Amino acid sequence: MPIPSQRHLFELPDGVTYLNCAYMSPQLRSVRAAGEAALGLKARPWRVKPEDFFTGSEALRGLFARLVGADTDGVALVPSASYGTAVAAANLRVREGQRMVVLAEEFPSNVYPWRELARRERAEVVTVARPEDGDWTRAVLAEVDARCAVVAVPHCHWTDGSYVDLVRVGARAREVGAALVVDGTQSVGALQLDVGTVRPDFLVAAGYKWLMGPYSLGYLYVAPQHREGVPLEQNWLLRQGSEDFSRLVDYRDAYQPGARRFDVGERSNFQLVPMAAAALEQLLAWGVEDVQRTLRALTDRIARGATGLHLEVTPEAHRVGHLIGLRRRGGYAPTVARRLAEQDIHVSVRGENLRVSPHLYNTPEDVDRLLTALAPLL
């Protein structure tokens, strides 16, 4: 059964139709409560104990590990998707003349690091053209061959929700000796991803969209074969024995175990960590598969209505359930999103798509309100 409306758990005023979770999630009431309690703690720093620099972040690491089927040692806490991708780029070997595969119109954070690595190593970035039939999986597999060093793809395209089968792509990457780097920012938390099945070398996800958390706190999964790599920073929390503040001047070469060496400095953030943890606890309580099933019903309704307005959508077999693009050849006038927002209907324009991304605070009535308001703007 679909999950019933959860609008009461969010800070959404009456009359606001927010269909834009791919831009930024609204705030859960539980996340606000956690943040307010954390601010109170900061006002009393004498109550912050040395162990608090570790306990909160370790609990958060474990929650994300549960969400993606990982071991806790495989999770690093990072401030952004670009930071996590930079860690991957710094720890993957690319030789002169090799190729790195990305999608056309991919989000910049999963393009710029590979361009820079290609420039530095005299390698090549290969951009997979957008397939007319919406089947990105087939298009990516056609470009992955023995020349590939890295396949850097999302679970779904950020502009329209078209799907990439990471199990098949990952299997092909391993077959040719290439690394699989996944940007899960637009999928993790709304679409089931198990790292034991996909087997990515690196998986990164920003935390403020489908993971419902605060800005500037995200997650990086690192496969076991890369956990002895080089971190971007050399902050003190990364080293073994840093729990004993009285001996921090006894400098150590050894790192904390697993992917912790890749954590961002000040990862113990006493305000953001409790907020992010509250968000992940709620997602785990709902269940990602049930979230996807519920949102699929809404995006299917959007697809039917959009077709009636002579807009294009990716075929159902090639799109995810939580995010959909209503494509108009030639794109949308700049005024369309603004005029919808003036009616308190909130979506995004990305490329030629009006990107619609509902969540559990939305209802079929929200979908109908969008379609009714959109029709005269076309």
mmCIF file of C-alpha atoms in Angstrom:
data_model
loop_
_atom_site.group_PDB
_atom_site.id
_atom_site.type_symbol
_atom_site.label_atom_id
_atom_site.label_comp_id
_atom_site.label_asym_id
_atom_site.label_seq_id
_atom_site.Cartn_x
_atom_site.Cartn_y
_atom_site.Cartn_z
ATOM 1 C CA MET A 1 0.000 0.000 0.000
ATOM 2 C CA PRO A 2 1.216 3.560 -0.647
ATOM 3 C CA ILE A 3 2.273 5.688 2.288
ATOM 4 C CA PRO A 4 -0.518 8.119 3.231
ATOM 5 C CA SER A 5 0.164 11.843 3.084
ATOM 6 C CA GLN A 6 2.915 12.861 5.505
ATOM 7 C CA ARG A 7 2.413 16.608 5.079
ATOM 8 C CA HIS A 8 1.794 17.011 8.809
ATOM 9 C CA LEU A 9 5.436 16.065 9.447
ATOM 10 C CA PHE A 10 6.760 18.940 7.311
ATOM 11 C CA GLU A 11 6.853 22.689 7.739
ATOM 12 C CA LEU A 12 4.716 23.437 4.693
ATOM 13 C CA PRO A 13 2.102 26.209 4.918
ATOM 14 C CA ASP A 14 -1.406 25.599 3.625
ATOM 15 C CA GLY A 15 -1.824 26.623 0.020
ATOM 16 C CA VAL A 16 1.759 25.856 -1.016
ATOM 17 C CA THR A 17 2.123 23.177 -3.694
ATOM 18 C CA TYR A 18 5.769 22.192 -3.460
ATOM 19 C CA LEU A 19 6.807 19.751 -6.201
ATOM 20 C CA ASN A 20 10.510 20.533 -6.085
ATOM 21 C CA CYS A 21 12.297 18.110 -3.750
ATOM 22 C CA ALA A 22 15.034 17.668 -6.372
ATOM 23 C CA TYR A 23 15.899 21.328 -5.725
ATOM 24 C CA MET A 24 15.803 21.172 -1.931
ATOM 25 C CA SER A 25 13.591 19.266 0.485
ATOM 26 C CA PRO A 26 11.272 21.119 2.838
ATOM 27 C CA GLN A 27 12.196 20.739 6.479
ATOM 28 C CA LEU A 28 10.784 17.993 8.629
ATOM 29 C CA ARG A 29 9.524 19.193 11.991
ATOM 30 C CA SER A 30 11.734 16.585 13.651
ATOM 31 C CA VAL A 31 14.777 18.020 11.858
ATOM 32 C CA ARG A 32 13.982 21.531 13.085
ATOM 33 C CA ALA A 33 13.558 20.227 16.641
ATOM 34 C CA ALA A 34 16.934 18.490 16.463
ATOM 35 C CA GLY A 35 18.567 21.661 15.162
ATOM 36 C CA GLU A 36 17.050 23.854 17.857
ATOM 37 C CA ALA A 37 18.213 21.460 20.568
ATOM 38 C CA ALA A 38 21.694 21.497 19.016
ATOM 39 C CA LEU A 39 21.795 25.300 19.059
ATOM 40 C CA GLY A 40 21.006 25.167 22.743
ATOM 41 C CA LEU A 41 23.984 22.891 23.294
ATOM 42 C CA LYS A 42 26.306 25.289 21.443
ATOM 43 C CA ALA A 43 25.259 28.024 23.859
ATOM 44 C CA ARG A 44 26.675 25.880 26.675
ATOM 45 C CA PRO A 45 30.035 24.649 25.339
ATOM 46 C CA TRP A 46 31.076 23.382 28.753
ATOM 47 C CA ARG A 47 28.558 20.607 28.201
ATOM 48 C CA VAL A 48 30.286 19.439 24.987
ATOM 49 C CA LYS A 49 32.503 16.515 25.972
ATOM 50 C CA PRO A 50 35.433 15.127 23.958
ATOM 51 C CA GLU A 51 33.466 11.989 23.137
ATOM 52 C CA ASP A 52 30.763 14.157 21.552
ATOM 53 C CA PHE A 53 33.192 14.863 18.714
ATOM 54 C CA PHE A 54 32.778 11.203 17.749
ATOM 55 C CA THR A 55 29.459 9.777 18.960
ATOM 56 C CA GLY A 56 27.089 11.885 16.855
ATOM 57 C CA SER A 57 29.017 11.493 13.626
ATOM 58 C CA GLU A 58 29.414 7.753 14.185
ATOM 59 C CA ALA A 59 25.658 7.380 14.673
ATOM 60 C CA LEU A 60 25.029 9.356 11.482
ATOM 61 C CA ARG A 61 27.566 7.239 9.591
ATOM 62 C CA GLY A 62 25.698 4.136 10.697
ATOM 63 C CA LEU A 63 22.313 5.490 9.596
ATOM 64 C CA PHE A 64 23.539 6.195 6.083
ATOM 65 C CA ALA A 65 25.199 2.786 5.958
ATOM 66 C CA ARG A 66 21.823 1.177 6.749
ATOM 67 C CA LEU A 67 20.158 3.212 4.025
ATOM 68 C CA VAL A 68 22.467 1.936 1.252
ATOM 69 C CA GLY A 69 23.303 -1.521 2.608
ATOM 70 C CA ALA A 70 26.883 -0.612 3.485
ATOM 71 C CA ASP A 71 29.165 -1.313 6.417
ATOM 72 C CA THR A 72 29.709 1.641 8.726
ATOM 73 C CA ASP A 73 33.462 1.613 8.035
ATOM 74 C CA GLY A 74 32.713 2.350 4.384
ATOM 75 C CA VAL A 75 31.022 5.718 4.979
ATOM 76 C CA ALA A 76 32.702 9.126 5.084
ATOM 77 C CA LEU A 77 30.975 12.384 5.999
ATOM 78 C CA VAL A 78 31.510 15.101 3.403
ATOM 79 C CA PRO A 79 30.153 18.627 2.880
ATOM 80 C CA SER A 80 29.002 18.216 -0.718
ATOM 81 C CA ALA A 81 28.749 15.958 -3.740
ATOM 82 C CA SER A 82 31.665 17.780 -5.341
ATOM 83 C CA TYR A 83 33.863 17.037 -2.316
ATOM 84 C CA GLY A 84 33.049 13.333 -2.542
ATOM 85 C CA THR A 85 33.684 13.260 -6.282
ATOM 86 C CA ALA A 86 36.996 15.023 -5.704
ATOM 87 C CA VAL A 87 37.969 12.261 -3.256
ATOM 88 C CA ALA A 88 37.174 9.692 -5.938
ATOM 89 C CA ALA A 89 39.137 11.560 -8.609
ATOM 90 C CA ALA A 90 42.136 11.853 -6.282
ATOM 91 C CA ASN A 91 42.190 8.119 -5.603
ATOM 92 C CA LEU A 92 41.558 6.567 -9.008
ATOM 93 C CA ARG A 93 44.365 5.797 -11.415
ATOM 94 C CA VAL A 94 43.856 7.099 -14.941
ATOM 95 C CA ARG A 95 46.556 6.664 -17.564
ATOM 96 C CA GLU A 96 47.288 8.760 -20.608
ATOM 97 C CA GLY A 97 44.824 8.077 -23.406
ATOM 98 C CA GLN A 98 42.226 6.372 -21.214
ATOM 99 C CA ARG A 99 38.589 7.418 -21.182
ATOM 100 C CA MET A 100 36.159 8.612 -18.507
ATOM 101 C CA VAL A 101 32.476 8.257 -19.346
ATOM 102 C CA VAL A 102 29.840 10.813 -18.248
ATOM 103 C CA LEU A 103 26.295 11.614 -19.362
ATOM 104 C CA ALA A 104 25.293 14.511 -21.578
ATOM 105 C CA GLU A 105 23.783 17.379 -19.590
ATOM 106 C CA GLU A 106 25.051 15.818 -16.357
ATOM 107 C CA PHE A 107 25.195 17.954 -13.218
ATOM 108 C CA PRO A 108 28.482 19.924 -13.230
ATOM 109 C CA SER A 109 29.811 18.395 -9.991
ATOM 110 C CA ASN A 110 30.105 15.071 -11.793
ATOM 111 C CA VAL A 111 31.791 16.573 -14.851
ATOM 112 C CA TYR A 112 34.366 19.162 -13.768
ATOM 113 C CA PRO A 113 36.490 16.778 -11.632
ATOM 114 C CA TRP A 114 36.821 14.363 -14.555
ATOM 115 C CA ARG A 115 37.685 17.150 -16.978
ATOM 116 C CA GLU A 116 40.431 18.293 -14.646
ATOM 117 C CA LEU A 117 41.726 14.749 -14.169
ATOM 118 C CA ALA A 118 41.693 14.228 -17.945
ATOM 119 C CA ARG A 119 43.652 17.440 -18.454
ATOM 120 C CA ARG A 120 46.209 16.467 -15.845
ATOM 121 C CA GLU A 121 46.699 12.890 -17.049
ATOM 122 C CA ARG A 122 46.165 13.512 -20.774
ATOM 123 C CA ALA A 123 43.101 11.321 -20.738
ATOM 124 C CA GLU A 124 39.713 11.870 -22.405
ATOM 125 C CA VAL A 125 36.208 12.596 -21.132
ATOM 126 C CA VAL A 126 33.604 10.831 -23.277
ATOM 127 C CA THR A 127 30.092 12.269 -23.102
ATOM 128 C CA VAL A 128 27.247 9.844 -23.761
ATOM 129 C CA ALA A 129 24.658 11.520 -25.994
ATOM 130 C CA ARG A 130 21.097 11.730 -24.735
ATOM 131 C CA PRO A 131 19.245 8.717 -26.225
ATOM 132 C CA GLU A 132 16.071 9.495 -28.153
ATOM 133 C CA ASP A 133 14.271 6.528 -26.587
ATOM 134 C CA GLY A 134 15.269 7.507 -23.022
ATOM 135 C CA ASP A 135 17.342 4.342 -22.461
ATOM 136 C CA TRP A 136 20.490 5.715 -20.828
ATOM 137 C CA THR A 137 21.577 2.240 -19.745
ATOM 138 C CA ARG A 138 21.911 1.034 -23.329
ATOM 139 C CA ALA A 139 23.639 4.266 -24.333
ATOM 140 C CA VAL A 140 26.186 4.060 -21.508
ATOM 141 C CA LEU A 141 26.956 0.388 -22.100
ATOM 142 C CA ALA A 142 27.714 1.181 -25.725
ATOM 143 C CA GLU A 143 30.521 3.536 -24.631
ATOM 144 C CA VAL A 144 32.132 1.341 -21.959
ATOM 145 C CA ASP A 145 35.016 -0.619 -23.412
ATOM 146 C CA ALA A 146 38.609 -1.599 -22.663
ATOM 147 C CA ARG A 147 39.742 2.031 -23.019
ATOM 148 C CA CYS A 148 37.656 3.136 -20.018
ATOM 149 C CA ALA A 149 39.184 3.961 -16.649
ATOM 150 C CA VAL A 150 36.138 5.541 -14.993
ATOM 151 C CA VAL A 151 32.389 5.405 -15.509
ATOM 152 C CA ALA A 152 30.878 8.349 -13.621
ATOM 153 C CA VAL A 153 27.090 8.217 -13.765
ATOM 154 C CA PRO A 154 24.035 8.948 -11.609
ATOM 155 C CA HIS A 155 21.216 6.540 -10.752
ATOM 156 C CA CYS A 156 18.862 8.841 -12.629
ATOM 157 C CA HIS A 157 19.384 11.939 -14.751
ATOM 158 C CA TRP A 158 18.950 15.082 -12.681
ATOM 159 C CA THR A 159 16.963 16.948 -15.360
ATOM 160 C CA ASP A 160 14.187 14.441 -16.037
ATOM 161 C CA GLY A 161 14.479 11.313 -13.871
ATOM 162 C CA SER A 162 15.520 8.982 -16.689
ATOM 163 C CA TYR A 163 16.955 5.802 -15.189
ATOM 164 C CA VAL A 164 20.424 4.249 -15.320
ATOM 165 C CA ASP A 165 20.639 0.547 -14.409
ATOM 166 C CA LEU A 166 23.680 0.690 -12.146
ATOM 167 C CA VAL A 167 23.846 -3.083 -11.712
ATOM 168 C CA ARG A 168 24.352 -3.629 -15.439
ATOM 169 C CA VAL A 169 26.636 -0.635 -15.865
ATOM 170 C CA GLY A 170 28.705 -1.643 -12.847
ATOM 171 C CA ALA A 171 29.086 -5.196 -14.098
ATOM 172 C CA ARG A 172 30.305 -3.931 -17.463
ATOM 173 C CA ALA A 173 32.706 -1.486 -15.828
ATOM 174 C CA ARG A 174 34.285 -4.249 -13.768
ATOM 175 C CA GLU A 175 34.500 -6.449 -16.852
ATOM 176 C CA VAL A 176 36.710 -3.884 -18.616
ATOM 177 C CA GLY A 177 38.636 -2.869 -15.473
ATOM 178 C CA ALA A 178 36.997 0.538 -15.034
ATOM 179 C CA ALA A 179 35.918 2.157 -11.750
ATOM 180 C CA LEU A 180 32.244 3.001 -11.152
ATOM 181 C CA VAL A 181 31.588 6.362 -9.486
ATOM 182 C CA VAL A 182 27.933 7.087 -8.714
ATOM 183 C CA ASP A 183 26.372 10.444 -7.916
ATOM 184 C CA GLY A 184 23.323 9.449 -5.884
ATOM 185 C CA THR A 185 22.269 12.984 -4.974
ATOM 186 C CA GLN A 186 19.041 12.751 -6.976
ATOM 187 C CA SER A 187 18.168 9.219 -5.954
ATOM 188 C CA VAL A 188 19.488 7.990 -2.591
ATOM 189 C CA GLY A 189 16.640 8.205 -0.104
ATOM 190 C CA ALA A 190 13.921 7.932 -2.756
ATOM 191 C CA LEU A 191 15.175 5.042 -4.914
ATOM 192 C CA GLN A 192 16.578 1.834 -3.485
ATOM 193 C CA LEU A 193 20.334 1.461 -3.963
ATOM 194 C CA ASP A 194 22.274 -1.360 -2.340
ATOM 195 C CA VAL A 195 26.038 -1.033 -2.607
ATOM 196 C CA GLY A 196 26.441 -4.792 -2.225
ATOM 197 C CA THR A 197 24.497 -5.270 -5.448
ATOM 198 C CA VAL A 198 25.680 -2.248 -7.443
ATOM 199 C CA ARG A 199 29.278 -2.490 -6.145
ATOM 200 C CA PRO A 200 30.349 1.098 -6.835
ATOM 201 C CA ASP A 201 33.920 2.136 -6.189
ATOM 202 C CA PHE A 202 32.561 5.418 -4.819
ATOM 203 C CA LEU A 203 29.025 6.622 -4.150
ATOM 204 C CA VAL A 204 28.361 10.220 -3.156
ATOM 205 C CA ALA A 205 25.115 11.930 -2.154
ATOM 206 C CA ALA A 206 24.395 15.470 -1.025
ATOM 207 C CA GLY A 207 22.160 15.412 2.033
ATOM 208 C CA TYR A 208 19.719 18.279 1.527
ATOM 209 C CA LYS A 209 17.497 16.884 -1.227
ATOM 210 C CA TRP A 210 16.011 13.385 -1.026
ATOM 211 C CA LEU A 211 17.876 12.706 2.234
ATOM 212 C CA MET A 212 15.856 15.530 3.854
ATOM 213 C CA GLY A 213 18.783 16.920 5.832
ATOM 214 C CA PRO A 214 20.497 20.293 6.168
ATOM 215 C CA TYR A 215 22.701 21.960 3.588
ATOM 216 C CA SER A 216 26.483 21.328 3.698
ATOM 217 C CA LEU A 217 26.387 17.753 4.966
ATOM 218 C CA GLY A 218 26.527 14.754 2.658
ATOM 219 C CA TYR A 219 27.816 11.218 2.426
ATOM 220 C CA LEU A 220 30.478 9.229 0.602
ATOM 221 C CA TYR A 221 30.590 5.454 0.378
ATOM 222 C CA VAL A 222 34.034 4.035 -0.414
ATOM 223 C CA ALA A 223 34.530 0.437 -1.529
ATOM 224 C CA PRO A 224 36.997 -1.638 0.547
ATOM 225 C CA GLN A 225 39.737 -1.604 -2.100
ATOM 226 C CA HIS A 226 39.991 2.208 -1.897
ATOM 227 C CA ARG A 227 39.917 2.730 1.864
ATOM 228 C CA GLU A 228 43.677 2.968 2.179
ATOM 229 C CA GLY A 229 43.728 5.957 -0.173
ATOM 230 C CA VAL A 230 44.760 9.567 0.303
ATOM 231 C CA PRO A 231 42.284 12.016 1.886
ATOM 232 C CA LEU A 232 41.819 15.554 0.620
ATOM 233 C CA GLU A 233 42.542 16.944 4.086
ATOM 234 C CA GLN A 234 44.843 16.076 6.930
ATOM 235 C CA ASN A 235 42.596 17.084 9.815
ATOM 236 C CA TRP A 236 43.243 15.863 13.303
ATOM 237 C CA LEU A 237 40.045 13.828 13.665
ATOM 238 C CA LEU A 238 41.206 11.459 10.940
ATOM 239 C CA ARG A 239 44.078 10.049 12.963
ATOM 240 C CA GLN A 240 44.006 7.102 15.306
ATOM 241 C CA GLY A 241 43.948 8.029 18.967
ATOM 242 C CA SER A 242 42.389 11.460 18.401
ATOM 243 C CA GLU A 243 39.737 10.582 20.983
ATOM 244 C CA ASP A 244 42.318 11.356 23.691
ATOM 245 C CA PHE A 245 42.549 15.146 23.635
ATOM 246 C CA SER A 246 45.323 15.156 26.205
ATOM 247 C CA ARG A 247 47.655 13.412 23.721
ATOM 248 C CA LEU A 248 46.905 15.198 20.459
ATOM 249 C CA VAL A 249 50.494 16.427 20.294
ATOM 250 C CA ASP A 250 51.641 12.801 20.103
ATOM 251 C CA TYR A 251 51.360 12.903 16.332
ATOM 252 C CA ARG A 252 50.409 9.677 14.589
ATOM 253 C CA ASP A 253 50.722 8.451 11.032
ATOM 254 C CA ALA A 254 47.891 5.895 11.287
ATOM 255 C CA TYR A 255 44.380 6.914 10.285
ATOM 256 C CA GLN A 256 41.031 6.091 11.815
ATOM 257 C CA PRO A 257 39.717 2.828 10.302
ATOM 258 C CA GLY A 258 37.914 2.505 7.006
ATOM 259 C CA ALA A 259 36.624 5.474 5.041
ATOM 260 C CA ARG A 260 36.848 7.825 8.043
ATOM 261 C CA ARG A 261 40.141 9.156 6.661
ATOM 262 C CA PHE A 262 38.061 10.858 3.938
ATOM 263 C CA ASP A 263 35.844 12.789 6.387
ATOM 264 C CA VAL A 264 35.725 16.554 6.004
ATOM 265 C CA GLY A 265 37.312 18.693 8.702
ATOM 266 C CA GLU A 266 34.936 19.580 11.566
ATOM 267 C CA ARG A 267 32.745 16.663 10.549
ATOM 268 C CA SER A 268 31.445 16.599 14.148
ATOM 269 C CA ASN A 269 29.318 19.690 13.351
ATOM 270 C CA PHE A 270 27.163 19.843 16.464
ATOM 271 C CA GLN A 271 24.297 21.630 14.723
ATOM 272 C CA LEU A 272 24.052 19.797 11.388
ATOM 273 C CA VAL A 273 24.785 16.220 12.457
ATOM 274 C CA PRO A 274 21.722 15.860 14.739
ATOM 275 C CA MET A 275 19.515 17.368 12.038
ATOM 276 C CA ALA A 276 20.837 14.989 9.382
ATOM 277 C CA ALA A 277 20.390 12.034 11.745
ATOM 278 C CA ALA A 278 16.758 12.956 12.432
ATOM 279 C CA ALA A 279 16.121 13.070 8.684
ATOM 280 C CA LEU A 280 17.691 9.665 8.011
ATOM 281 C CA GLU A 281 15.793 8.114 10.911
ATOM 282 C CA GLN A 282 12.537 9.261 9.331
ATOM 283 C CA LEU A 283 13.514 7.908 5.912
ATOM 284 C CA LEU A 284 14.392 4.538 7.398
ATOM 285 C CA ALA A 285 11.067 4.485 9.238
ATOM 286 C CA TRP A 286 9.174 5.080 5.975
ATOM 287 C CA GLY A 287 11.278 2.651 3.951
ATOM 288 C CA VAL A 288 12.826 3.705 0.661
ATOM 289 C CA GLU A 289 10.983 1.114 -1.415
ATOM 290 C CA ASP A 290 7.641 2.323 -0.053
ATOM 291 C CA VAL A 291 8.630 5.950 -0.703
ATOM 292 C CA GLN A 292 9.450 5.078 -4.326
ATOM 293 C CA ARG A 293 6.209 3.138 -4.792
ATOM 294 C CA THR A 294 4.150 6.015 -3.395
ATOM 295 C CA LEU A 295 5.842 8.679 -5.495
ATOM 296 C CA ARG A 296 5.566 6.549 -8.639
ATOM 297 C CA ALA A 297 1.789 6.895 -8.474
ATOM 298 C CA LEU A 298 2.147 10.694 -8.477
ATOM 299 C CA THR A 299 4.659 10.892 -11.328
ATOM 300 C CA ASP A 300 2.592 8.482 -13.410
ATOM 301 C CA ARG A 301 -0.338 10.854 -12.954
ATOM 302 C CA ILE A 302 1.901 13.753 -13.977
ATOM 303 C CA ALA A 303 3.026 11.834 -17.065
ATOM 304 C CA ARG A 304 -0.545 11.193 -18.187
ATOM 305 C CA GLY A 305 -1.482 14.834 -17.747
ATOM 306 C CA ALA A 306 1.656 16.085 -19.484
ATOM 307 C CA THR A 307 0.999 13.879 -22.493
ATOM 308 C CA GLY A 308 -2.419 15.471 -22.734
ATOM 309 C CA LEU A 309 -0.681 18.858 -22.894
ATOM 310 C CA HIS A 310 1.513 17.602 -25.785
ATOM 311 C CA LEU A 311 4.642 17.525 -23.640
ATOM 312 C CA GLU A 312 7.176 14.698 -23.827
ATOM 313 C CA VAL A 313 8.079 12.415 -20.938
ATOM 314 C CA THR A 314 10.587 9.593 -20.717
ATOM 315 C CA PRO A 315 8.850 6.238 -21.232
ATOM 316 C CA GLU A 316 7.825 4.595 -17.968
ATOM 317 C CA ALA A 317 10.265 1.704 -18.425
ATOM 318 C CA HIS A 318 13.171 4.158 -18.494
ATOM 319 C CA ARG A 319 12.285 6.577 -15.689
ATOM 320 C CA VAL A 320 12.310 6.520 -11.909
ATOM 321 C CA GLY A 321 9.219 7.092 -9.796
ATOM 322 C CA HIS A 322 10.215 10.153 -7.798
ATOM 323 C CA LEU A 323 11.347 12.605 -10.467
ATOM 324 C CA ILE A 324 9.998 13.411 -13.914
ATOM 325 C CA GLY A 325 10.797 15.893 -16.666
ATOM 326 C CA LEU A 326 8.083 17.410 -18.854
ATOM 327 C CA ARG A 327 10.060 18.091 -21.994
ATOM 328 C CA ARG A 328 9.165 20.808 -24.460
ATOM 329 C CA ARG A 329 11.189 21.021 -27.659
ATOM 330 C CA GLY A 330 12.932 24.371 -27.572
ATOM 331 C CA GLY A 331 12.475 24.656 -23.830
ATOM 332 C CA TYR A 332 10.276 26.866 -21.681
ATOM 333 C CA ALA A 333 9.977 30.610 -21.551
ATOM 334 C CA PRO A 334 11.787 32.034 -18.497
ATOM 335 C CA THR A 335 8.446 33.262 -17.175
ATOM 336 C CA VAL A 336 6.806 29.832 -16.835
ATOM 337 C CA ALA A 337 8.362 28.760 -13.524
ATOM 338 C CA ARG A 338 7.965 32.281 -12.164
ATOM 339 C CA ARG A 339 4.271 32.446 -13.028
ATOM 340 C CA LEU A 340 3.682 29.061 -11.435
ATOM 341 C CA ALA A 341 5.515 30.251 -8.325
ATOM 342 C CA GLU A 342 3.254 33.295 -8.203
ATOM 343 C CA GLN A 343 0.425 30.782 -7.720
ATOM 344 C CA ASP A 344 2.475 29.000 -5.014
ATOM 345 C CA ILE A 345 3.207 26.043 -7.290
ATOM 346 C CA HIS A 346 6.918 25.304 -7.148
ATOM 347 C CA VAL A 347 8.886 23.315 -9.749
ATOM 348 C CA SER A 348 12.188 23.805 -11.614
ATOM 349 C CA VAL A 349 13.194 24.282 -15.246
ATOM 350 C CA ARG A 350 16.262 22.242 -16.168
ATOM 351 C CA GLY A 351 17.312 22.257 -19.800
ATOM 352 C CA GLU A 352 14.263 21.590 -21.953
ATOM 353 C CA ASN A 353 12.426 20.040 -19.018
ATOM 354 C CA LEU A 354 10.012 21.315 -16.455
ATOM 355 C CA ARG A 355 11.317 19.125 -13.642
ATOM 356 C CA VAL A 356 8.650 17.933 -11.219
ATOM 357 C CA SER A 357 9.773 16.125 -8.070
ATOM 358 C CA PRO A 358 7.084 15.311 -5.486
ATOM 359 C CA HIS A 359 7.434 13.731 -2.079
ATOM 360 C CA LEU A 360 5.214 12.340 0.643
ATOM 361 C CA TYR A 361 3.766 15.767 1.437
ATOM 362 C CA ASN A 362 2.150 15.818 -2.028
ATOM 363 C CA THR A 363 -1.224 14.464 -3.158
ATOM 364 C CA PRO A 364 -2.977 13.817 -6.488
ATOM 365 C CA GLU A 365 -4.694 17.178 -5.981
ATOM 366 C CA ASP A 366 -1.286 18.871 -6.048
ATOM 367 C CA VAL A 367 -0.573 17.212 -9.386
ATOM 368 C CA ASP A 368 -3.890 18.339 -10.832
ATOM 369 C CA ARG A 369 -3.302 21.876 -9.602
ATOM 370 C CA LEU A 370 0.058 21.968 -11.399
ATOM 371 C CA LEU A 371 -1.356 20.658 -14.677
ATOM 372 C CA THR A 372 -4.303 23.057 -14.585
ATOM 373 C CA ALA A 373 -2.025 26.031 -13.970
ATOM 374 C CA LEU A 374 0.528 24.913 -16.568
ATOM 375 C CA ALA A 375 -1.863 24.497 -19.497
ATOM 376 C CA PRO A 376 -2.433 28.217 -20.244
ATOM 377 C CA LEU A 377 1.291 28.985 -19.845
ATOM 378 C CA LEU A 378 2.347 26.749 -22.754
#
